[in-house]
Amino acid sequence: MTRITVSVDGASYADDVEPRMLLVHYLREVLGKVGTVVGCDTSNCGACTVHLDGRSVKSCTVLAVQADGHEVTTIEGLATGGGLHPMQAAFHDNHALQCGYCTPGMIMQAVDLLRENPHPSEEEIRTGLEGNLCRCTGYHNIVKAVAAAAESMAGEGSVAR
């Protein structure tokens, strides 16, 4: 076992973990952060996307020990102050989900996309999300939601986090 200390959604945790434990399993099984879902375990689908020190990563490709001393934000920690994050609200308002399985990872990737490019074109949104798969929606409303969130966040002067 290896002792790790990690900040997850603003709270500090210290736990003993197996060195081979994936971050996605640590988040779900140890911390109960079940909004981060296991999709494929091969990094193909992006359903497990979280932010590690503010950058999106597929948590099925990161060992929990690699997060030691770092900050992780999950879909549960994205909203602050009791309201939805603008990206979460945009997904809701634009009907950008069907089964919802890909939604947490898609939102986390989209937030990172807007952090890097606050005013993306439709093509840039599609390119920025291409590592995240959705089997239900055809992506039209997802792209629409990301564009709406970009507009909303620009209007509020928000910085994607």
CSV table of C-alpha atoms in Angstrom, one decimal:
chain,number,residue,atom,x,y,z
A,1,MET,CA,0.0,0.0,0.0
A,2,THR,CA,1.1,3.6,-0.7
A,3,ARG,CA,-0.1,6.6,1.2
A,4,ILE,CA,-1.5,9.4,-1.0
A,5,THR,CA,-2.8,12.9,-0.1
A,6,VAL,CA,-5.0,14.4,-2.7
A,7,SER,CA,-7.4,17.3,-2.9
A,8,VAL,CA,-10.7,16.3,-4.6
A,9,ASP,CA,-13.4,18.8,-5.2
A,10,GLY,CA,-11.8,21.2,-2.6
A,11,ALA,CA,-11.5,18.6,0.2
A,12,SER,CA,-8.2,17.0,1.3
A,13,TYR,CA,-8.0,13.2,1.5
A,14,ALA,CA,-5.2,10.9,2.8
A,15,ASP,CA,-5.6,7.3,2.0
A,16,ASP,CA,-3.6,4.1,1.6
A,17,VAL,CA,-4.0,2.7,-1.9
A,18,GLU,CA,-2.7,-0.2,-4.0
A,19,PRO,CA,0.0,1.2,-6.3
A,20,ARG,CA,-1.9,-0.2,-9.3
A,21,MET,CA,-5.3,1.4,-8.4
A,22,LEU,CA,-6.6,3.7,-11.2
A,23,LEU,CA,-7.7,7.2,-10.3
A,24,VAL,CA,-11.2,6.4,-11.5
A,25,HIS,CA,-11.5,3.5,-9.1
A,26,TYR,CA,-10.1,5.6,-6.2
A,27,LEU,CA,-12.6,8.3,-6.9
A,28,ARG,CA,-15.6,6.0,-7.1
A,29,GLU,CA,-14.8,3.2,-4.7
A,30,VAL,CA,-12.8,5.0,-2.0
A,31,LEU,CA,-14.3,8.5,-2.1
A,32,GLY,CA,-17.8,7.7,-3.4
A,33,LYS,CA,-17.5,10.2,-6.3
A,34,VAL,CA,-19.7,8.1,-8.6
A,35,GLY,CA,-20.4,10.9,-11.0
A,36,THR,CA,-17.1,9.9,-12.6
A,37,VAL,CA,-18.1,6.8,-14.6
A,38,VAL,CA,-16.2,3.8,-15.9
A,39,GLY,CA,-16.9,3.5,-19.6
A,40,CYS,CA,-14.4,1.4,-21.3
A,41,ASP,CA,-11.3,1.1,-19.1
A,42,THR,CA,-9.2,1.6,-22.2
A,43,SER,CA,-9.2,5.5,-22.6
A,44,ASN,CA,-11.3,5.3,-25.7
A,45,CYS,CA,-14.6,6.7,-24.5
A,46,GLY,CA,-13.8,9.6,-22.2
A,47,ALA,CA,-16.7,9.0,-19.8
A,48,CYS,CA,-14.2,9.1,-16.9
A,49,THR,CA,-12.8,12.5,-17.7
A,50,VAL,CA,-11.9,14.6,-14.6
A,51,HIS,CA,-9.6,17.6,-14.1
A,52,LEU,CA,-6.2,17.1,-12.7
A,53,ASP,CA,-4.6,20.4,-11.7
A,54,GLY,CA,-7.2,22.1,-13.9
A,55,ARG,CA,-6.5,20.0,-17.0
A,56,SER,CA,-8.8,17.3,-18.3
A,57,VAL,CA,-7.5,13.7,-18.1
A,58,LYS,CA,-9.1,10.3,-18.6
A,59,SER,CA,-9.0,9.0,-15.0
A,60,CYS,CA,-8.8,5.4,-16.3
A,61,THR,CA,-5.3,6.1,-17.6
A,62,VAL,CA,-4.0,7.8,-14.4
A,63,LEU,CA,-2.9,5.9,-11.3
A,64,ALA,CA,-4.2,7.2,-8.0
A,65,VAL,CA,-0.6,7.4,-6.8
A,66,GLN,CA,0.1,9.8,-9.7
A,67,ALA,CA,-2.5,12.2,-8.2
A,68,ASP,CA,-0.6,12.4,-4.9
A,69,GLY,CA,-0.1,16.0,-4.0
A,70,HIS,CA,-2.4,17.2,-6.8
A,71,GLU,CA,-5.9,18.7,-7.1
A,72,VAL,CA,-8.7,16.7,-8.8
A,73,THR,CA,-12.0,18.1,-9.8
A,74,THR,CA,-14.9,15.8,-10.6
A,75,ILE,CA,-18.3,16.5,-12.1
A,76,GLU,CA,-19.6,16.7,-8.5
A,77,GLY,CA,-17.1,19.5,-7.7
A,78,LEU,CA,-17.7,21.5,-10.8
A,79,ALA,CA,-20.6,23.5,-9.5
A,80,THR,CA,-20.2,26.0,-6.7
A,81,GLY,CA,-22.5,28.1,-4.6
A,82,GLY,CA,-25.4,25.7,-4.9
A,83,GLY,CA,-26.0,26.3,-8.6
A,84,LEU,CA,-25.0,24.5,-11.7
A,85,HIS,CA,-21.7,25.4,-13.5
A,86,PRO,CA,-22.6,27.2,-16.8
A,87,MET,CA,-21.6,24.2,-18.8
A,88,GLN,CA,-23.9,21.9,-16.7
A,89,ALA,CA,-26.7,24.4,-17.2
A,90,ALA,CA,-26.1,24.6,-21.0
A,91,PHE,CA,-26.2,20.8,-21.3
A,92,HIS,CA,-29.5,20.8,-19.5
A,93,ASP,CA,-31.0,23.8,-21.4
A,94,ASN,CA,-29.9,22.4,-24.8
A,95,HIS,CA,-31.0,18.8,-24.2
A,96,ALA,CA,-27.4,17.7,-24.7
A,97,LEU,CA,-27.9,14.2,-23.3
A,98,GLN,CA,-30.0,11.2,-23.7
A,99,CYS,CA,-28.9,8.2,-21.6
A,100,GLY,CA,-26.5,10.5,-19.7
A,101,TYR,CA,-23.6,8.1,-19.4
A,102,CYS,CA,-21.1,10.2,-21.3
A,103,THR,CA,-22.3,13.4,-19.9
A,104,PRO,CA,-20.0,13.9,-16.9
A,105,GLY,CA,-16.9,13.3,-19.0
A,106,MET,CA,-18.2,15.3,-21.9
A,107,ILE,CA,-18.9,18.3,-19.6
A,108,MET,CA,-15.5,18.0,-17.9
A,109,GLN,CA,-13.8,18.0,-21.4
A,110,ALA,CA,-15.9,20.9,-22.6
A,111,VAL,CA,-15.0,23.0,-19.6
A,112,ASP,CA,-11.3,22.4,-20.3
A,113,LEU,CA,-11.9,23.2,-24.0
A,114,LEU,CA,-13.3,26.6,-23.1
A,115,ARG,CA,-10.5,27.2,-20.7
A,116,GLU,CA,-8.1,26.8,-23.6
A,117,ASN,CA,-10.3,28.5,-26.2
A,118,PRO,CA,-13.1,30.6,-24.8
A,119,HIS,CA,-14.7,31.3,-28.2
A,120,PRO,CA,-14.4,28.1,-30.2
A,121,SER,CA,-16.0,27.6,-33.6
A,122,GLU,CA,-18.3,24.6,-34.2
A,123,GLU,CA,-15.4,22.8,-35.8
A,124,GLU,CA,-13.1,23.6,-32.9
A,125,ILE,CA,-15.8,22.3,-30.4
A,126,ARG,CA,-16.1,19.0,-32.4
A,127,THR,CA,-12.3,18.6,-32.5
A,128,GLY,CA,-12.0,19.4,-28.8
A,129,LEU,CA,-14.5,16.8,-27.9
A,130,GLU,CA,-13.4,14.0,-30.2
A,131,GLY,CA,-11.8,12.0,-27.4
A,132,ASN,CA,-15.2,11.6,-25.8
A,133,LEU,CA,-17.8,9.3,-27.3
A,134,CYS,CA,-21.5,9.5,-27.1
A,135,ARG,CA,-23.5,6.6,-28.6
A,136,CYS,CA,-26.9,8.3,-28.3
A,137,THR,CA,-27.1,11.9,-29.3
A,138,GLY,CA,-25.3,12.4,-32.6
A,139,TYR,CA,-23.4,15.3,-30.9
A,140,HIS,CA,-25.6,18.1,-32.4
A,141,ASN,CA,-27.0,19.3,-29.1
A,142,ILE,CA,-23.7,18.7,-27.3
A,143,VAL,CA,-22.0,21.1,-29.7
A,144,LYS,CA,-24.9,23.5,-29.3
A,145,ALA,CA,-24.6,23.3,-25.5
A,146,VAL,CA,-20.8,24.0,-25.5
A,147,ALA,CA,-21.3,27.0,-27.8
A,148,ALA,CA,-24.1,28.3,-25.5
A,149,ALA,CA,-21.9,27.9,-22.5
A,150,ALA,CA,-19.1,29.7,-24.2
A,151,GLU,CA,-21.5,32.6,-24.9
A,152,SER,CA,-22.9,32.6,-21.4
A,153,MET,CA,-19.5,32.4,-19.8
A,154,ALA,CA,-18.1,35.2,-22.0
A,155,GLY,CA,-21.2,37.4,-21.1
A,156,GLU,CA,-20.6,36.7,-17.4
A,157,GLY,CA,-16.8,37.3,-17.6
A,158,SER,CA,-16.4,33.8,-16.2
A,159,VAL,CA,-13.3,31.9,-16.6
A,160,ALA,CA,-13.7,28.1,-17.2
A,161,ARG,CA,-12.1,26.2,-14.3
